[in-house]
mmCIF file of C-alpha atoms and ligand atoms in Angstrom:
data_model
loop_
_atom_site.group_PDB
_atom_site.id
_atom_site.type_symbol
_atom_site.label_atom_id
_atom_site.label_comp_id
_atom_site.label_asym_id
_atom_site.label_seq_id
_atom_site.Cartn_x
_atom_site.Cartn_y
_atom_site.Cartn_z
ATOM 1 C CA UNK A 1 23.264 -65.742 69.610
ATOM 2 C CA UNK A 2 26.202 -63.870 71.202
ATOM 3 C CA UNK A 3 28.877 -62.616 68.844
ATOM 4 C CA UNK A 4 32.238 -64.408 68.929
ATOM 5 C CA UNK A 5 34.878 -62.660 71.029
ATOM 6 C CA UNK A 6 36.991 -61.862 67.968
ATOM 7 C CA UNK A 7 34.113 -59.864 66.471
ATOM 8 C CA UNK A 8 33.189 -58.051 69.702
ATOM 9 C CA UNK A 9 36.860 -57.172 70.186
ATOM 10 C CA UNK A 10 36.962 -55.816 66.633
ATOM 11 C CA UNK A 11 33.816 -53.722 67.252
ATOM 12 C CA UNK A 12 35.346 -52.441 70.478
ATOM 13 C CA UNK A 13 38.443 -51.454 68.544
ATOM 14 C CA UNK A 14 36.372 -49.391 66.122
ATOM 15 C CA UNK A 15 34.035 -47.931 68.737
ATOM 16 C CA UNK A 16 35.857 -48.049 72.051
ATOM 17 C CA UNK A 17 33.709 -47.571 75.123
ATOM 18 C CA UNK A 18 35.284 -44.975 77.329
ATOM 19 C CA UNK A 19 35.472 -44.674 81.074
ATOM 20 C CA UNK A 20 32.730 -42.301 82.259
ATOM 21 C CA UNK A 21 35.110 -40.737 84.788
ATOM 22 C CA UNK A 22 38.331 -40.201 82.770
ATOM 23 C CA UNK A 23 37.342 -40.803 79.105
ATOM 24 C CA UNK A 24 40.117 -43.365 78.545
ATOM 25 C CA UNK A 25 39.081 -46.470 76.565
ATOM 26 C CA UNK A 26 37.782 -49.318 78.712
ATOM 27 C CA UNK A 27 39.269 -52.769 78.489
ATOM 28 C CA UNK A 28 37.213 -55.942 78.460
ATOM 29 C CA UNK A 29 35.592 -56.695 81.800
ATOM 30 C CA UNK A 30 35.588 -53.073 82.968
ATOM 31 C CA UNK A 31 32.123 -51.801 83.832
ATOM 32 C CA UNK A 32 31.672 -48.183 82.640
ATOM 33 C CA UNK A 33 34.383 -46.961 85.027
ATOM 34 C CA UNK A 34 37.982 -48.058 84.479
ATOM 35 C CA UNK A 35 40.028 -49.965 87.026
ATOM 36 C CA UNK A 36 42.357 -47.019 87.672
ATOM 37 C CA UNK A 37 39.461 -44.646 88.395
ATOM 38 C CA UNK A 38 37.790 -47.248 90.562
ATOM 39 C CA UNK A 39 40.984 -47.502 92.607
ATOM 40 C CA UNK A 40 41.495 -43.752 92.793
ATOM 41 C CA UNK A 41 37.992 -42.350 93.349
ATOM 42 C CA UNK A 42 37.832 -40.232 96.533
ATOM 43 C CA UNK A 43 35.815 -42.539 98.764
ATOM 44 C CA UNK A 44 34.595 -41.038 102.047
ATOM 45 C CA UNK A 45 34.404 -44.366 103.911
ATOM 46 C CA UNK A 46 32.079 -42.616 106.367
ATOM 47 C CA UNK A 47 30.095 -45.846 106.703
ATOM 48 C CA UNK A 48 33.109 -47.383 108.443
ATOM 49 C CA UNK A 49 33.118 -44.698 111.159
ATOM 50 C CA UNK A 50 31.171 -44.899 114.415
ATOM 51 C CA UNK A 51 27.977 -42.825 114.044
ATOM 52 C CA UNK A 52 29.230 -40.147 116.433
ATOM 53 C CA UNK A 53 32.262 -39.508 114.215
ATOM 54 C CA UNK A 54 30.447 -39.487 110.889
ATOM 55 C CA UNK A 55 30.526 -35.871 109.640
ATOM 56 C CA UNK A 56 27.472 -36.470 107.451
ATOM 57 C CA UNK A 57 25.382 -37.715 110.351
ATOM 58 C CA UNK A 58 26.337 -34.535 112.193
ATOM 59 C CA UNK A 59 24.607 -32.403 109.577
ATOM 60 C CA UNK A 60 21.306 -33.826 110.822
ATOM 61 C CA UNK A 61 21.967 -33.543 114.535
ATOM 62 C CA UNK A 62 19.400 -31.496 116.413
ATOM 63 C CA UNK A 63 17.084 -31.548 113.400
ATOM 64 C CA UNK A 64 15.798 -35.047 112.760
ATOM 65 C CA UNK A 65 16.534 -38.563 113.954
ATOM 66 C CA UNK A 66 18.333 -39.808 110.831
ATOM 67 C CA UNK A 67 19.553 -43.314 111.613
ATOM 68 C CA UNK A 68 22.440 -43.630 109.143
ATOM 69 C CA UNK A 69 23.926 -41.033 106.796
ATOM 70 C CA UNK A 70 26.060 -42.363 103.945
ATOM 71 C CA UNK A 71 27.978 -40.613 101.183
ATOM 72 C CA UNK A 72 29.994 -42.726 98.789
ATOM 73 C CA UNK A 73 32.344 -40.172 97.219
ATOM 74 C CA UNK A 74 33.768 -36.781 98.042
ATOM 75 C CA UNK A 75 32.704 -34.153 95.510
ATOM 76 C CA UNK A 76 35.672 -32.369 93.931
ATOM 77 C CA UNK A 77 35.345 -29.628 91.355
ATOM 78 C CA UNK A 78 37.005 -30.486 88.014
ATOM 79 C CA UNK A 79 37.684 -33.999 89.224
ATOM 80 C CA UNK A 80 36.447 -37.466 88.348
ATOM 81 C CA UNK A 81 33.425 -37.209 90.647
ATOM 82 C CA UNK A 82 32.186 -34.001 89.055
ATOM 83 C CA UNK A 83 32.625 -35.626 85.661
ATOM 84 C CA UNK A 84 30.683 -38.730 86.692
ATOM 85 C CA UNK A 85 27.835 -36.670 88.123
ATOM 86 C CA UNK A 86 27.703 -34.545 84.986
ATOM 87 C CA UNK A 87 27.460 -37.667 82.821
ATOM 88 C CA UNK A 88 24.691 -39.004 85.051
ATOM 89 C CA UNK A 89 22.699 -35.816 85.320
ATOM 90 C CA UNK A 90 22.989 -34.187 81.924
ATOM 91 C CA UNK A 91 24.155 -36.819 79.441
ATOM 92 C CA UNK A 92 21.731 -39.624 80.172
ATOM 93 C CA UNK A 93 24.491 -41.932 81.439
ATOM 94 C CA UNK A 94 22.307 -43.673 83.988
ATOM 95 C CA UNK A 95 24.824 -46.494 84.171
ATOM 96 C CA UNK A 96 26.921 -44.183 86.367
ATOM 97 C CA UNK A 97 24.266 -44.317 89.083
ATOM 98 C CA UNK A 98 23.699 -48.044 88.657
ATOM 99 C CA UNK A 99 27.379 -48.997 88.793
ATOM 100 C CA UNK A 100 28.233 -46.724 91.731
ATOM 101 C CA UNK A 101 25.055 -47.797 93.523
ATOM 102 C CA UNK A 102 25.906 -51.462 93.054
ATOM 103 C CA UNK A 103 29.472 -51.033 94.295
ATOM 104 C CA UNK A 104 28.396 -48.969 97.282
ATOM 105 C CA UNK A 105 25.464 -51.251 98.086
ATOM 106 C CA UNK A 106 27.839 -54.202 98.085
ATOM 107 C CA UNK A 107 30.206 -52.362 100.442
ATOM 108 C CA UNK A 108 27.356 -51.464 102.780
ATOM 109 C CA UNK A 109 26.185 -55.072 102.726
ATOM 110 C CA UNK A 110 29.737 -56.270 103.478
ATOM 111 C CA UNK A 111 29.867 -53.794 106.387
ATOM 112 C CA UNK A 112 26.732 -55.409 107.812
ATOM 113 C CA UNK A 113 24.127 -52.772 106.874
ATOM 114 C CA UNK A 114 22.156 -55.097 104.604
ATOM 115 C CA UNK A 115 19.413 -56.026 107.077
ATOM 116 C CA UNK A 116 18.870 -52.397 108.187
ATOM 117 C CA UNK A 117 16.534 -51.306 105.404
ATOM 118 C CA UNK A 118 13.144 -52.413 104.114
ATOM 119 C CA UNK A 119 12.819 -50.002 101.200
ATOM 120 C CA UNK A 120 14.992 -47.597 99.203
ATOM 121 C CA UNK A 121 13.351 -44.417 97.879
ATOM 122 C CA UNK A 122 15.019 -41.890 95.555
ATOM 123 C CA UNK A 123 14.522 -38.164 96.089
ATOM 124 C CA UNK A 124 12.002 -37.332 93.349
ATOM 125 C CA UNK A 125 12.281 -34.650 90.692
ATOM 126 C CA UNK A 126 9.426 -32.283 90.102
ATOM 127 C CA UNK A 127 7.158 -33.715 87.376
ATOM 128 C CA UNK A 128 8.037 -30.837 85.055
ATOM 129 C CA UNK A 129 11.766 -31.398 85.489
ATOM 130 C CA UNK A 130 11.301 -35.134 85.019
ATOM 131 C CA UNK A 131 9.481 -34.496 81.744
ATOM 132 C CA UNK A 132 12.322 -32.246 80.543
ATOM 133 C CA UNK A 133 15.155 -34.599 81.484
ATOM 134 C CA UNK A 134 13.315 -37.834 80.816
ATOM 135 C CA UNK A 135 14.706 -39.574 83.894
ATOM 136 C CA UNK A 136 15.461 -38.988 87.555
ATOM 137 C CA UNK A 137 19.203 -39.242 88.146
ATOM 138 C CA UNK A 138 18.606 -40.600 91.655
ATOM 139 C CA UNK A 139 16.575 -43.576 90.356
ATOM 140 C CA UNK A 140 19.599 -45.334 88.893
ATOM 141 C CA UNK A 141 21.555 -44.932 92.127
ATOM 142 C CA UNK A 142 18.588 -46.342 94.072
ATOM 143 C CA UNK A 143 18.384 -49.240 91.618
ATOM 144 C CA UNK A 144 22.090 -50.019 91.962
ATOM 145 C CA UNK A 145 21.996 -49.783 95.751
ATOM 146 C CA UNK A 146 18.957 -52.048 95.804
ATOM 147 C CA UNK A 147 20.881 -54.678 93.839
ATOM 148 C CA UNK A 148 23.951 -54.405 96.085
ATOM 149 C CA UNK A 149 21.975 -54.415 99.326
ATOM 150 C CA UNK A 150 19.366 -56.967 98.187
ATOM 151 C CA UNK A 151 16.622 -54.560 99.217
ATOM 152 C CA UNK A 152 13.592 -53.393 97.195
ATOM 153 C CA UNK A 153 13.366 -49.868 95.794
ATOM 154 C CA UNK A 154 10.422 -47.849 94.535
ATOM 155 C CA UNK A 155 10.761 -44.987 92.050
ATOM 156 C CA UNK A 156 7.607 -43.089 93.029
ATOM 157 C CA UNK A 157 7.264 -43.499 96.781
ATOM 158 C CA UNK A 158 7.892 -39.775 97.264
ATOM 159 C CA UNK A 159 6.504 -36.887 95.255
ATOM 160 C CA UNK A 160 7.706 -33.325 94.826
ATOM 161 C CA UNK A 161 4.621 -31.170 94.927
ATOM 162 C CA UNK A 162 5.637 -27.589 94.226
ATOM 163 C CA UNK A 163 8.615 -26.072 92.576
ATOM 164 C CA UNK A 164 11.282 -24.814 94.914
ATOM 165 C CA UNK A 165 11.410 -21.028 94.856
ATOM 166 C CA UNK A 166 14.671 -19.248 94.384
ATOM 167 C CA UNK A 167 16.543 -19.846 97.599
ATOM 168 C CA UNK A 168 19.367 -17.403 97.162
ATOM 169 C CA UNK A 169 18.292 -14.655 99.536
ATOM 170 C CA UNK A 170 16.754 -16.818 102.211
ATOM 171 C CA UNK A 171 18.057 -17.587 105.629
ATOM 172 C CA UNK A 172 18.935 -21.129 106.563
ATOM 173 C CA UNK A 173 15.674 -21.599 108.445
ATOM 174 C CA UNK A 174 13.555 -20.157 105.664
ATOM 175 C CA UNK A 175 15.389 -22.329 103.207
ATOM 176 C CA UNK A 176 14.575 -25.425 105.226
ATOM 177 C CA UNK A 177 10.916 -24.477 105.484
ATOM 178 C CA UNK A 178 10.816 -23.699 101.802
ATOM 179 C CA UNK A 179 12.162 -27.106 100.829
ATOM 180 C CA UNK A 180 10.232 -28.915 103.548
ATOM 181 C CA UNK A 181 6.982 -27.982 101.920
ATOM 182 C CA UNK A 182 7.728 -29.583 98.598
ATOM 183 C CA UNK A 183 7.709 -33.321 99.303
ATOM 184 C CA UNK A 184 4.909 -35.683 100.133
ATOM 185 C CA UNK A 185 4.647 -39.426 100.595
ATOM 186 C CA UNK A 186 2.851 -40.763 97.530
ATOM 187 C CA UNK A 187 2.026 -44.188 98.971
ATOM 188 C CA UNK A 188 1.792 -44.028 102.795
ATOM 189 C CA UNK A 189 1.066 -47.773 103.007
ATOM 190 C CA UNK A 190 4.532 -48.456 101.560
ATOM 191 C CA UNK A 191 6.209 -46.397 104.243
ATOM 192 C CA UNK A 192 4.342 -47.009 107.501
ATOM 193 C CA UNK A 193 6.234 -49.369 109.790
ATOM 194 C CA UNK A 194 9.176 -49.625 107.366
ATOM 195 C CA UNK A 195 12.844 -48.686 107.629
ATOM 196 C CA UNK A 196 13.505 -46.374 104.723
ATOM 197 C CA UNK A 197 16.757 -45.410 102.991
ATOM 198 C CA UNK A 198 16.293 -42.174 100.990
ATOM 199 C CA UNK A 199 18.882 -41.497 98.292
ATOM 200 C CA UNK A 200 20.016 -38.478 96.289
ATOM 201 C CA UNK A 201 22.853 -37.716 93.884
ATOM 202 C CA UNK A 202 24.602 -35.041 95.951
ATOM 203 C CA UNK A 203 24.350 -34.121 99.615
ATOM 204 C CA UNK A 204 25.448 -30.571 100.423
ATOM 205 C CA UNK A 205 23.526 -28.986 103.304
ATOM 206 C CA UNK A 206 21.364 -32.070 103.688
ATOM 207 C CA UNK A 207 18.208 -29.920 103.469
ATOM 208 C CA UNK A 208 16.612 -31.952 100.666
ATOM 209 C CA UNK A 209 17.156 -35.332 102.290
ATOM 210 C CA UNK A 210 16.088 -33.843 105.613
ATOM 211 C CA UNK A 211 12.825 -32.650 104.096
ATOM 212 C CA UNK A 212 12.193 -36.130 102.669
ATOM 213 C CA UNK A 213 13.045 -37.737 106.002
ATOM 214 C CA UNK A 214 10.591 -35.416 107.757
ATOM 215 C CA UNK A 215 7.616 -36.453 105.621
ATOM 216 C CA UNK A 216 8.612 -40.129 105.828
ATOM 217 C CA UNK A 217 8.767 -40.039 109.625
ATOM 218 C CA UNK A 218 5.450 -38.166 109.694
ATOM 219 C CA UNK A 219 3.966 -40.957 107.540
ATOM 220 C CA UNK A 220 5.009 -43.557 110.097
ATOM 221 C CA UNK A 221 8.364 -44.809 108.829
ATOM 222 C CA UNK A 222 10.097 -46.706 111.647
ATOM 223 C CA UNK A 223 13.508 -45.238 110.815
ATOM 224 C CA UNK A 224 14.913 -43.087 108.041
ATOM 225 C CA UNK A 225 18.489 -43.210 106.744
ATOM 226 C CA UNK A 226 20.002 -41.211 103.916
ATOM 227 C CA UNK A 227 22.618 -41.897 101.231
ATOM 228 C CA UNK A 228 24.158 -39.836 98.439
ATOM 229 C CA UNK A 229 26.558 -40.643 95.606
ATOM 230 C CA UNK A 230 28.695 -37.671 96.587
ATOM 231 C CA UNK A 231 28.947 -35.242 99.450
ATOM 232 C CA UNK A 232 30.037 -31.654 99.042
ATOM 233 C CA UNK A 233 31.113 -29.209 101.697
ATOM 234 C CA UNK A 234 28.535 -26.622 102.625
HETATM 235 ZN ZN1 ZN B 1 38.787 -43.960 84.220
#
């Protein structure tokens, strides 16, 4: 039986839920992120641009045929987006990924992208890292996007097979090759003939999503698109 409003309001007064972006108490009806933050988050709106003008899509030019490249927010150090990503990645606040995924998925659907994808796959963590953290931060974003776009998602369609070596002293090409070796398609029958949307928390160089796209295309995916919660400059 649900508690009467008076009691839930009283509980909220004692233990206020705070906005995961700004830490201010939430009011009733707000969903993990307050109305002010929702209005003021630095949205890229890249999905509203023609493909040729989308700066994210350009990061893949001359490398792989990535059909669409989406990034919801612009990463800013010390800002709300960094705070949200920190909550998602290190403080088990998976609602951050779900809420942002749902909002963004809804926007993509409203912009007409809904019918473009057959399956959403998150970039996987290495099994060891997954065991340490207990969850993959990209899963919740995939789940939220799936709800917004009305498209299925699969948590284990991709697998990370070896740990990435230290990349600090490597050239760009070596770095790509290094990362490219670490993903494999876990269930090729899920991917062949399908239009896949691969999702990650942050897109910086695009190397990780590119490596995933490469193995998906090799496994027979019809098209591959990529999406990230936030995009950072290289
Ligand atoms: Zn807020």
